[in-house]
Short mmCIF file of N, CA and C in Angstrom, two decimals:
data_model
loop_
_atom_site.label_atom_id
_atom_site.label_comp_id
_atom_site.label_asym_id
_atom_site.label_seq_id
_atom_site.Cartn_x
_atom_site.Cartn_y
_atom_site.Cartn_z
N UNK A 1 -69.12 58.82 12.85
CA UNK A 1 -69.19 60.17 12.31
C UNK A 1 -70.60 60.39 11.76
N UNK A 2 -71.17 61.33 11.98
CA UNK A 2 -72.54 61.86 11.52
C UNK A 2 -72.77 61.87 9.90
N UNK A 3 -73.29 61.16 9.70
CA UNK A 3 -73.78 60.94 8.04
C UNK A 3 -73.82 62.45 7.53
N UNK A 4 -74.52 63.14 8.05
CA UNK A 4 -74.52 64.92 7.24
C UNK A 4 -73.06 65.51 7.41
N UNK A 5 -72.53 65.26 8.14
CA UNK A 5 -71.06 66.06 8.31
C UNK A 5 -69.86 65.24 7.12
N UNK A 6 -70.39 63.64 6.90
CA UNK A 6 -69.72 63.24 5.98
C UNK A 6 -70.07 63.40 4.54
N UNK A 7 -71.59 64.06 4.22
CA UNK A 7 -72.02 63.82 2.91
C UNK A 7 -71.10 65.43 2.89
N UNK A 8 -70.43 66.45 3.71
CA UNK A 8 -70.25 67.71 3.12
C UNK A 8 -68.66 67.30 2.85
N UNK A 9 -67.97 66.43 3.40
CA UNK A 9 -66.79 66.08 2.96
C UNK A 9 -66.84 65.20 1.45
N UNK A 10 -67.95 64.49 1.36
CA UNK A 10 -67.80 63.04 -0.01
C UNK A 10 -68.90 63.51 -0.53
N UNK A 11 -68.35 64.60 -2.08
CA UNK A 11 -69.75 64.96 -2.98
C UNK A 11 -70.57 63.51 -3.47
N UNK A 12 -70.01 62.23 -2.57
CA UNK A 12 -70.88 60.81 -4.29
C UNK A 12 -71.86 60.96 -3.30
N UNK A 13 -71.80 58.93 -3.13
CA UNK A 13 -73.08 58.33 -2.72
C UNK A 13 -73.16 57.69 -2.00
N UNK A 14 -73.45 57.32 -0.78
CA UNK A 14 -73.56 55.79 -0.01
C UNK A 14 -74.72 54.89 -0.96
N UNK A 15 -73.76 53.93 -0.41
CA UNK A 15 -74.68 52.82 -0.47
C UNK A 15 -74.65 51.61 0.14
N UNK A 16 -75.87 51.56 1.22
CA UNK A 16 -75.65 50.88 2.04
C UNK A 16 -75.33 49.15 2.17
N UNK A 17 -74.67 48.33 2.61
CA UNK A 17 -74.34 47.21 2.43
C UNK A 17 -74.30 46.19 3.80
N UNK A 18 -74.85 45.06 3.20
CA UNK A 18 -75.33 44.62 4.50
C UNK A 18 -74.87 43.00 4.34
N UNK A 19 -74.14 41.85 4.74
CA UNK A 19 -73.81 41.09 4.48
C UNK A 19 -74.01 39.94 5.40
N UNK A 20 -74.57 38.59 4.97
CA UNK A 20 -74.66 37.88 6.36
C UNK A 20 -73.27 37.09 6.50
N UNK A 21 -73.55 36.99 7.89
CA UNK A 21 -72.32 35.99 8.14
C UNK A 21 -72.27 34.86 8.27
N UNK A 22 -71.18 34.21 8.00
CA UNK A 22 -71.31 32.86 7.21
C UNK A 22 -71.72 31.88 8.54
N UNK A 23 -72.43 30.34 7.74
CA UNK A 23 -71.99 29.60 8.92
C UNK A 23 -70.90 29.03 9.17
N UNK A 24 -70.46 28.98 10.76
CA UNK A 24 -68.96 28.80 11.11
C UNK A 24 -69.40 26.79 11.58
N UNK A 25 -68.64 26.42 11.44
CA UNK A 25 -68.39 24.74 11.13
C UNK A 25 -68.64 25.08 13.42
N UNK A 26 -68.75 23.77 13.71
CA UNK A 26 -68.52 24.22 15.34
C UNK A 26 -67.35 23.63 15.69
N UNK A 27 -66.98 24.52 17.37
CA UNK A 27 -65.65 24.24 18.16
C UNK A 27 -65.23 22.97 17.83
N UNK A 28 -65.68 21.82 17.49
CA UNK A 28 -65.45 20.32 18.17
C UNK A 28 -64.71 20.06 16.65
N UNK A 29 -65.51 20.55 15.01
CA UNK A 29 -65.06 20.93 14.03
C UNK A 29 -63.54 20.87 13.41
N UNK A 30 -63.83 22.44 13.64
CA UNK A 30 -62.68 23.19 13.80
C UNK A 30 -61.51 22.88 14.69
N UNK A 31 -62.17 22.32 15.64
CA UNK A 31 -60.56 21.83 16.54
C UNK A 31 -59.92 20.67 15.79
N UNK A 32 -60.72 19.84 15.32
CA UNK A 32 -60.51 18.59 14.51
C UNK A 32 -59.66 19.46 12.96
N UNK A 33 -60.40 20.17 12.30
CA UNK A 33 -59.66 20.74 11.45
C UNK A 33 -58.24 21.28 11.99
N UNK A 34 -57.51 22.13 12.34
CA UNK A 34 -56.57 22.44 12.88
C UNK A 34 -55.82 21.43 14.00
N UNK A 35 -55.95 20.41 14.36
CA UNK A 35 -55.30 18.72 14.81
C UNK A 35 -54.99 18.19 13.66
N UNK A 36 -55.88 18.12 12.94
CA UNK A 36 -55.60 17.74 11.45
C UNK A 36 -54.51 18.06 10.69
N UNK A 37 -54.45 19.66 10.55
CA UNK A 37 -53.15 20.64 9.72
C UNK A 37 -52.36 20.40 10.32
N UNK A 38 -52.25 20.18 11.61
CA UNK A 38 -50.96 20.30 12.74
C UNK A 38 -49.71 19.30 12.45
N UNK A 39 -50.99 18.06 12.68
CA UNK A 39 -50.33 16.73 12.10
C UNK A 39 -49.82 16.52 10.81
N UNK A 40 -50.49 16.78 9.36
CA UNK A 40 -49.85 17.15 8.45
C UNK A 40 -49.11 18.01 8.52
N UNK A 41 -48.43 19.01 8.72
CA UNK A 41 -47.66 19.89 9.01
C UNK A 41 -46.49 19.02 9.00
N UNK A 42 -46.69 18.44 10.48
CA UNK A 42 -45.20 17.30 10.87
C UNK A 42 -44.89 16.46 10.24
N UNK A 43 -46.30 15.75 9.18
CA UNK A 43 -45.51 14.69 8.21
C UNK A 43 -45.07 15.19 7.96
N UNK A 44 -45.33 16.11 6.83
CA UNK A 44 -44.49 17.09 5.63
C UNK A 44 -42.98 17.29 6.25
N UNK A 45 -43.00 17.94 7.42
CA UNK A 45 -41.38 18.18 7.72
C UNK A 45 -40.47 17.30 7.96
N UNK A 46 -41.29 15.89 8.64
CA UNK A 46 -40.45 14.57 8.29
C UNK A 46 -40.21 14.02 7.41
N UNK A 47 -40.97 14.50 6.14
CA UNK A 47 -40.77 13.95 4.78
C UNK A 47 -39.80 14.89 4.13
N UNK A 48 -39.52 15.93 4.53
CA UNK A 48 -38.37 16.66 3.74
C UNK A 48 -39.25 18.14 2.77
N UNK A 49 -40.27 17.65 3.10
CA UNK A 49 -40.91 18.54 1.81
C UNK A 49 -40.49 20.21 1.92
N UNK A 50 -41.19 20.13 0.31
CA UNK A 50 -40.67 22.30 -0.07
C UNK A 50 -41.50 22.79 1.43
N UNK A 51 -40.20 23.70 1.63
CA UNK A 51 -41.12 24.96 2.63
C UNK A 51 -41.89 24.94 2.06
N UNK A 52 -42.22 25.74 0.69
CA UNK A 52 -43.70 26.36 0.34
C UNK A 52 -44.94 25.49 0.89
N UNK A 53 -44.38 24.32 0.65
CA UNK A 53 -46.01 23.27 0.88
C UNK A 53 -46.44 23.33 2.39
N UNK A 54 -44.85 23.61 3.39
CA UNK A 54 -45.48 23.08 4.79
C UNK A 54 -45.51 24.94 5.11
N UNK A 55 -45.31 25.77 4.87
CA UNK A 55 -45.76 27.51 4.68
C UNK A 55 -47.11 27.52 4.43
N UNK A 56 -47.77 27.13 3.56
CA UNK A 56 -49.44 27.24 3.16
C UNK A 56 -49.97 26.13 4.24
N UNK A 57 -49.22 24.76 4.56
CA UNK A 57 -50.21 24.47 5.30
C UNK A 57 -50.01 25.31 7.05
N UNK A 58 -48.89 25.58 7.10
CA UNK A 58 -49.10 26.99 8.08
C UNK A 58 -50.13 28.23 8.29
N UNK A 59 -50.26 28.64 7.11
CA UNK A 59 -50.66 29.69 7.22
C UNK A 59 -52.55 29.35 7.09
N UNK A 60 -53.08 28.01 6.65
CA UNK A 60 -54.32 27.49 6.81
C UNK A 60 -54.51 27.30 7.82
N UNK A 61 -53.18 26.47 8.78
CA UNK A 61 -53.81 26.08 10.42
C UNK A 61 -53.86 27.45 11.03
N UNK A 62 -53.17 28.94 10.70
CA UNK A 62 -53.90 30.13 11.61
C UNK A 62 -54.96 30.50 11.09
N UNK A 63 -55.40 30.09 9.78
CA UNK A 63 -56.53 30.65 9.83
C UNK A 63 -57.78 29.82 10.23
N UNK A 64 -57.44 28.60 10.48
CA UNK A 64 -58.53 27.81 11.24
C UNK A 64 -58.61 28.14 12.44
N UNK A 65 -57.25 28.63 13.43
CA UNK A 65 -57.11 29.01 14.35
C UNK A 65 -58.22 30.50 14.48
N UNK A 66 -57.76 31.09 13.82
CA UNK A 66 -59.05 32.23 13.37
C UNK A 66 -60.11 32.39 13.64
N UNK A 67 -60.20 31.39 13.03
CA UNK A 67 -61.72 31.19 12.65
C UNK A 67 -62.52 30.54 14.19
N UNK A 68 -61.54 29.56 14.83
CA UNK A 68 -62.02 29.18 16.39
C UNK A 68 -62.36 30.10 17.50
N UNK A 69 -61.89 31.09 17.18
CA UNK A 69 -61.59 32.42 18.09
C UNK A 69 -62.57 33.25 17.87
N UNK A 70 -62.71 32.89 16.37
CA UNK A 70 -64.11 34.23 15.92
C UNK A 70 -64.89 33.18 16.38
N UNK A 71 -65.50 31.93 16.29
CA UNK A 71 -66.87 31.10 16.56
C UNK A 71 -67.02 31.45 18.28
N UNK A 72 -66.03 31.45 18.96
CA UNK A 72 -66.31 31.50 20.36
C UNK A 72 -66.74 33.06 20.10
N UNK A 73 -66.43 34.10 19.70
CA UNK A 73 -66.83 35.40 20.24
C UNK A 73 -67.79 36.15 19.52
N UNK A 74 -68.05 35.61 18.25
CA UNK A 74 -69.14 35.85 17.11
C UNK A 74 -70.90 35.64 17.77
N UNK A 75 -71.50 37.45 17.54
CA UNK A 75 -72.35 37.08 17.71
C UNK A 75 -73.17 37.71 16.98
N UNK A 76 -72.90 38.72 15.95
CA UNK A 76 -73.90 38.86 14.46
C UNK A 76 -73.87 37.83 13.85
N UNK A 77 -75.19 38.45 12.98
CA UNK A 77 -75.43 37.26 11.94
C UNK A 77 -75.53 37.80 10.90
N UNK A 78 -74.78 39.46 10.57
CA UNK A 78 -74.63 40.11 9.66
C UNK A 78 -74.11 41.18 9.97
N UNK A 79 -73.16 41.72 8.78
CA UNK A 79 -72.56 42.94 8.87
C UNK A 79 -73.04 43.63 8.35
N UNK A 80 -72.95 45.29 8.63
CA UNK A 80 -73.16 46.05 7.71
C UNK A 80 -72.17 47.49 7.14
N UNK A 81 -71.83 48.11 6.33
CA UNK A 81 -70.95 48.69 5.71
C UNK A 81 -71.53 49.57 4.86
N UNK A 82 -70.88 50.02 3.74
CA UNK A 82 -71.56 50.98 2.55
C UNK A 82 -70.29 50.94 1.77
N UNK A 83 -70.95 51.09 0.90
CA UNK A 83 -70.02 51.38 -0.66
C UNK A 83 -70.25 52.80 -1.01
N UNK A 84 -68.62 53.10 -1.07
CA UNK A 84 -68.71 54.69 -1.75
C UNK A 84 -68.67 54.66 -3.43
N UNK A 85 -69.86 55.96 -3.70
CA UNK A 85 -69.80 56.15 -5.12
C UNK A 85 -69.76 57.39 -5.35
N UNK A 86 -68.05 57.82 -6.04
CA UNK A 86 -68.30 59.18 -6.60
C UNK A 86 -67.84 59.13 -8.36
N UNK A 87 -68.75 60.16 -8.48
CA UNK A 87 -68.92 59.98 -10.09
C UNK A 87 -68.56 61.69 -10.33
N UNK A 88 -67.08 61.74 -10.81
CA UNK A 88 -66.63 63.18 -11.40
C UNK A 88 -66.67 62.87 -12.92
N UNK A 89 -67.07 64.21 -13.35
CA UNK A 89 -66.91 63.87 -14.86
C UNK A 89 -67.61 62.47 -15.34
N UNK A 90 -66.97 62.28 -16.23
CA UNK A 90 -67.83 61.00 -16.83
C UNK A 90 -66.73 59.35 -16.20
N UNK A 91 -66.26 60.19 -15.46
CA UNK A 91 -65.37 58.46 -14.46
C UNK A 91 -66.18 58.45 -13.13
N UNK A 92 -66.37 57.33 -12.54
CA UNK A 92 -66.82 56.42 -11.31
C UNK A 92 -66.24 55.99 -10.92
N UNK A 93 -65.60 56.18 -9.42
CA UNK A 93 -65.01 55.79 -8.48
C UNK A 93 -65.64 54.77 -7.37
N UNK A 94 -65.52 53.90 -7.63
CA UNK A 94 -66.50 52.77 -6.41
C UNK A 94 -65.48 52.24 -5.46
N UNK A 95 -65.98 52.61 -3.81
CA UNK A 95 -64.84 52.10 -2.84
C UNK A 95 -65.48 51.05 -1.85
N UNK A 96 -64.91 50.17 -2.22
CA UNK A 96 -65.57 48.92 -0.91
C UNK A 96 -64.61 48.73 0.14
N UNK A 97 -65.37 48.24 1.43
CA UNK A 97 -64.73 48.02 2.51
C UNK A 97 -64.08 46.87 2.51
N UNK A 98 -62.79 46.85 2.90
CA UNK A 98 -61.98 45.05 3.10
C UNK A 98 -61.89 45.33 1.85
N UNK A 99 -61.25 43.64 2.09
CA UNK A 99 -60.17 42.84 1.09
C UNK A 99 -60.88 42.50 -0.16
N UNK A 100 -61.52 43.00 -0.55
CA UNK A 100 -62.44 42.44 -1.76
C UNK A 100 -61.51 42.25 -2.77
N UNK A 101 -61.70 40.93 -3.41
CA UNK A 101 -61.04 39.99 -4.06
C UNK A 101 -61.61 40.72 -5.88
N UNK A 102 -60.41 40.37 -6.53
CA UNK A 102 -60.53 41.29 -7.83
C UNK A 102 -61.74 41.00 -8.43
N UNK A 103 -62.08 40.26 -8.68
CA UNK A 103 -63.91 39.02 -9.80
C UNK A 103 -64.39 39.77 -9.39
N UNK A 104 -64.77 40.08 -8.48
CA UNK A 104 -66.04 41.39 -7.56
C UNK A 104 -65.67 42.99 -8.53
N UNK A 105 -64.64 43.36 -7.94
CA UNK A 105 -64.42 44.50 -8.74
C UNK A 105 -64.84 44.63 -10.01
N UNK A 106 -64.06 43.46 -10.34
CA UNK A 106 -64.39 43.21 -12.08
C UNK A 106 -65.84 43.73 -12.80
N UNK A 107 -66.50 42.35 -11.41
CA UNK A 107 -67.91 42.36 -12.24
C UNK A 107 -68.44 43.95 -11.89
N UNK A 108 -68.51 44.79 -10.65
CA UNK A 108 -69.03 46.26 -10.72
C UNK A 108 -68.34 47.11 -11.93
N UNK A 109 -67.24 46.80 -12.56
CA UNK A 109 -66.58 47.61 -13.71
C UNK A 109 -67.11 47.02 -14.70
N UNK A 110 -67.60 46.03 -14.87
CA UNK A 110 -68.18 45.87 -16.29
C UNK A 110 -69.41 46.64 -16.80
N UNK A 111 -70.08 47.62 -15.13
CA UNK A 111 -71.13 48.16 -15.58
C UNK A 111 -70.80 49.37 -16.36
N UNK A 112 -69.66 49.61 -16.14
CA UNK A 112 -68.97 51.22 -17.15
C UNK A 112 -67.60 51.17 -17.16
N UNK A 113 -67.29 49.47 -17.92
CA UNK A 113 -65.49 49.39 -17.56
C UNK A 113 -64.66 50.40 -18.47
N UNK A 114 -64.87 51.13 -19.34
CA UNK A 114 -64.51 52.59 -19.91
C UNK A 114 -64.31 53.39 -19.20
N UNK A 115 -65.20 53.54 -17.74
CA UNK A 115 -64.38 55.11 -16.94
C UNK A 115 -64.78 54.59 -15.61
N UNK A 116 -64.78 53.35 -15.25
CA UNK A 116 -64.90 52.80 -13.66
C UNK A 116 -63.63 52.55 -12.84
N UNK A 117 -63.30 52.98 -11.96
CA UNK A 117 -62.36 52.27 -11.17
C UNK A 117 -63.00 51.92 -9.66
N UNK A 118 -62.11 50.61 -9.68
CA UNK A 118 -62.95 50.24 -8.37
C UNK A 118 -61.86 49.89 -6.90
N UNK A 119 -61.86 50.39 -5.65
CA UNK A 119 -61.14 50.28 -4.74
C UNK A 119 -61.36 49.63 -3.82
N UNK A 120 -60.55 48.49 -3.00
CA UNK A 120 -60.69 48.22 -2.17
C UNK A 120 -60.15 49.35 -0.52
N UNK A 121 -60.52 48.37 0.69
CA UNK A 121 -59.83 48.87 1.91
C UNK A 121 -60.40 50.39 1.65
N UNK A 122 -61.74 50.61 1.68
CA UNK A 122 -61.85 51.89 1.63
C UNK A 122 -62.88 52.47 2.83
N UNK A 123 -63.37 53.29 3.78
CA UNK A 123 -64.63 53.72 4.22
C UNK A 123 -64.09 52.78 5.78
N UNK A 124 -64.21 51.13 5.43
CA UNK A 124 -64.45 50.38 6.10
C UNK A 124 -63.41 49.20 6.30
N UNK A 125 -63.40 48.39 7.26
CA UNK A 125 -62.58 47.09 6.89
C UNK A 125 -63.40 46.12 7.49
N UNK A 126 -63.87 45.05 6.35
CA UNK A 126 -65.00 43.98 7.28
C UNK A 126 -64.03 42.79 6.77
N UNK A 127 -62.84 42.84 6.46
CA UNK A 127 -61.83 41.41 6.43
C UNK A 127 -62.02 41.03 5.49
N UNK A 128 -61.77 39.72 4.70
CA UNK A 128 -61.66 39.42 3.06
C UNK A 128 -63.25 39.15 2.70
N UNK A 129 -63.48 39.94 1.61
CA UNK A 129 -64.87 39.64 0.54
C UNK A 129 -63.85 38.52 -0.57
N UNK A 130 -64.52 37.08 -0.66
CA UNK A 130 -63.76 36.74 -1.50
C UNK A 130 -65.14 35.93 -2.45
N UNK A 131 -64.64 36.37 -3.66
CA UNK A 131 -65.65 36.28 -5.00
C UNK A 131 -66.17 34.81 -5.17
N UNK A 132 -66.92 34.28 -5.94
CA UNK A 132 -67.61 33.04 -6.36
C UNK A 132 -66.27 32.37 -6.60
N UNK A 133 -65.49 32.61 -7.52
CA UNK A 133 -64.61 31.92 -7.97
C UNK A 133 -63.16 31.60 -6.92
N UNK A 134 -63.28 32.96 -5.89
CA UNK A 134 -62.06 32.26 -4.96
C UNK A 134 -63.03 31.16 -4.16
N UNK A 135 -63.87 31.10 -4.16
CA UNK A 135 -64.46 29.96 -3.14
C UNK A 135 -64.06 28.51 -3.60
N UNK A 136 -63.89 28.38 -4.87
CA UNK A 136 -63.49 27.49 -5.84
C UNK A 136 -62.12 27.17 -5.87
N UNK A 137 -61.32 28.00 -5.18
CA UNK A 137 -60.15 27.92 -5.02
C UNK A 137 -59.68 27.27 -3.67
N UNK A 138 -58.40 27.01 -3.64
CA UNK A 138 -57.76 26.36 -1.85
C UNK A 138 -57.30 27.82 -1.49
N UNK A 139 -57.94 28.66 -1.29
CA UNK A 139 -57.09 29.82 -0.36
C UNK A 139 -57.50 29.67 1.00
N UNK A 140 -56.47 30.74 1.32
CA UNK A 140 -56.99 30.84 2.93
C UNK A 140 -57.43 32.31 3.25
N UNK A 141 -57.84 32.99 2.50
CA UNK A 141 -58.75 33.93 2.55
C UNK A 141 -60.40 33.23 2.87
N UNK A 142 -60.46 32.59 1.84
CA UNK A 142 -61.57 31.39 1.88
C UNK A 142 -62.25 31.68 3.82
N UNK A 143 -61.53 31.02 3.74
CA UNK A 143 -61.22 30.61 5.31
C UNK A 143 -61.40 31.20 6.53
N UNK A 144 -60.66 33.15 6.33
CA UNK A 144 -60.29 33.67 7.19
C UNK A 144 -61.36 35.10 6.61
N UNK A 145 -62.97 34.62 5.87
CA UNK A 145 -63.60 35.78 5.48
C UNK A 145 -64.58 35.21 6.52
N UNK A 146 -65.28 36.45 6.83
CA UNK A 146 -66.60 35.89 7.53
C UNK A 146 -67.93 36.06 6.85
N UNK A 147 -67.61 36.24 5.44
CA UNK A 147 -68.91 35.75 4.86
C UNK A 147 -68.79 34.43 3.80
N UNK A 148 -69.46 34.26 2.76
CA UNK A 148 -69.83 32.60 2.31
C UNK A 148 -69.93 33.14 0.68
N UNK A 149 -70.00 32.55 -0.28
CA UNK A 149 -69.80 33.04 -1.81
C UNK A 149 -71.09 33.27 -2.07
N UNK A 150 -71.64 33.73 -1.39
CA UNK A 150 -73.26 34.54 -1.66
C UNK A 150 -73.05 35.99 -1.48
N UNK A 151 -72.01 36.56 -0.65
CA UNK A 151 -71.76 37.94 -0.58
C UNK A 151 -71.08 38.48 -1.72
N UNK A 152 -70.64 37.56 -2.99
CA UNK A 152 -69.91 38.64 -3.75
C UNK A 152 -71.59 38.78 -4.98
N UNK A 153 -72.57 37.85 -4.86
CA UNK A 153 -73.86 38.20 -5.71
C UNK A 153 -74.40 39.31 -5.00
N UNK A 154 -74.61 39.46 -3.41
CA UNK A 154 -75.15 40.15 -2.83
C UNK A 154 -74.31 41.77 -2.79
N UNK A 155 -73.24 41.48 -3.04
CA UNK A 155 -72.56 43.23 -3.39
C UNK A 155 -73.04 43.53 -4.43
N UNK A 156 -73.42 42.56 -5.53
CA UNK A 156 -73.77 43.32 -6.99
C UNK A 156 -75.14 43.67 -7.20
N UNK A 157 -76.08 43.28 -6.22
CA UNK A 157 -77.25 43.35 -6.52
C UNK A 157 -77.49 44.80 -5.54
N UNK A 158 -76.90 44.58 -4.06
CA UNK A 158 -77.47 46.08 -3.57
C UNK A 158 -76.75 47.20 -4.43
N UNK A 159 -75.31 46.88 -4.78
CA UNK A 159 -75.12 47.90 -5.64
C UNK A 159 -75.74 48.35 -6.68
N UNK A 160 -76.17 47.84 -7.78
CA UNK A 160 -77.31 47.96 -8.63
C UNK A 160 -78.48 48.40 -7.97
N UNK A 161 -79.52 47.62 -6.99
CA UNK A 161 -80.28 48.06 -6.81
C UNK A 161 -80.80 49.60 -6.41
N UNK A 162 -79.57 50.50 -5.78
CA UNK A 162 -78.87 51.82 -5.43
C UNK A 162 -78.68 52.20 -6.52
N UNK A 163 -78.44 51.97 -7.66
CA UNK A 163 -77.78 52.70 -8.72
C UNK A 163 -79.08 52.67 -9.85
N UNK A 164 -80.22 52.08 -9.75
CA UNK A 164 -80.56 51.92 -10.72
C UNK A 164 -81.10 53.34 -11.78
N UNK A 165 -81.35 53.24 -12.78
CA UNK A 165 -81.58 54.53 -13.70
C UNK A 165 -80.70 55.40 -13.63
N UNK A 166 -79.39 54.81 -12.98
CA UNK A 166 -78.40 56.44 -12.76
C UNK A 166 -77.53 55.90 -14.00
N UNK A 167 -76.99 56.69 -14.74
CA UNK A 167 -76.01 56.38 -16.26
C UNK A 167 -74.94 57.67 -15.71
N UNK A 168 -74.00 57.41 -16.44
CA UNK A 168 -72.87 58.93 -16.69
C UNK A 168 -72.80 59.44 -17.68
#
């Protein structure tokens, strides 16, 4: 859609966003990773264990599976997107594309957490943004994002850098 035909629909702001993509482990890797889950998988069910445990390690071997599928067909080495900013009254509405993981939000609301709200799945969908601290975590978002825990510093800085001297 033509940038002028959308600035007469959205009184805010773009702001443009640009993210690299992560490095992906290679085929030979990743196949080894997911042989790996497979096989644990089957202990676990010969051992009796909780669904839940052999469910998560399910739902890690598709996203390794994922992730094999994106390395064969992946050929940026960065995305790019925009963050919407509309500012009515003295509240700020900030909308990011994808799954952006709450810490992210957080940290853009701390710049005016009195009248900020912040949205995901908005404009765009570039698949899970997941924050410094989910990287730290065993998820499988982790896993199934195609960027690396440098993209949730790099949302806060182009955002800022776009915003700077602007107050409400």
């Amino acid at each position: 859609m033509d940038a002028r035909f959308l600035s007469l629909l959205y009184p805010g702001r773009w702001i443009d966003l640009r993210l690299p993509v992560k490095a992906f482990a290679s085929e030979a890797e990743v196949q080894a990773q997911i042989d790996g889950y497979k096989a644990e998988m089957e202990r676990l069910k010969q051992q009796g264990a909780p669904e839940s445990e052999i469910r998560r390690l399910y739902v890690t071997t598709q996203g390794a599976e994922r992730n094999l599928n994106t390395l064969r067909r992946m050929t940026m080495t960065d995305i790019t997107s925009r963050i919407g900013v509309l500012s009515l009254g003295l509240c700020r509405f900030i909308g990011l594309p994808g799954d952006v993981f709450g810490e992210i939000g957080r940290d853009l609301r701390a710049r005016k957490p009195e009248r900020t709200a912040v949205f995901g799945y908005t404009y765009d969908f570039i698949g899970y943004v997941v924050s410094k601290e989910g990287f730290e975590r065993d998820c499988y978002e982790r896993n199934l994002s195609y960027f690396d825990e440098r993209a949730h510093d790099l949302i806060l800085a182009q955002f800022d850098a776009a915003m700077k001297g602007e107050t409400l």
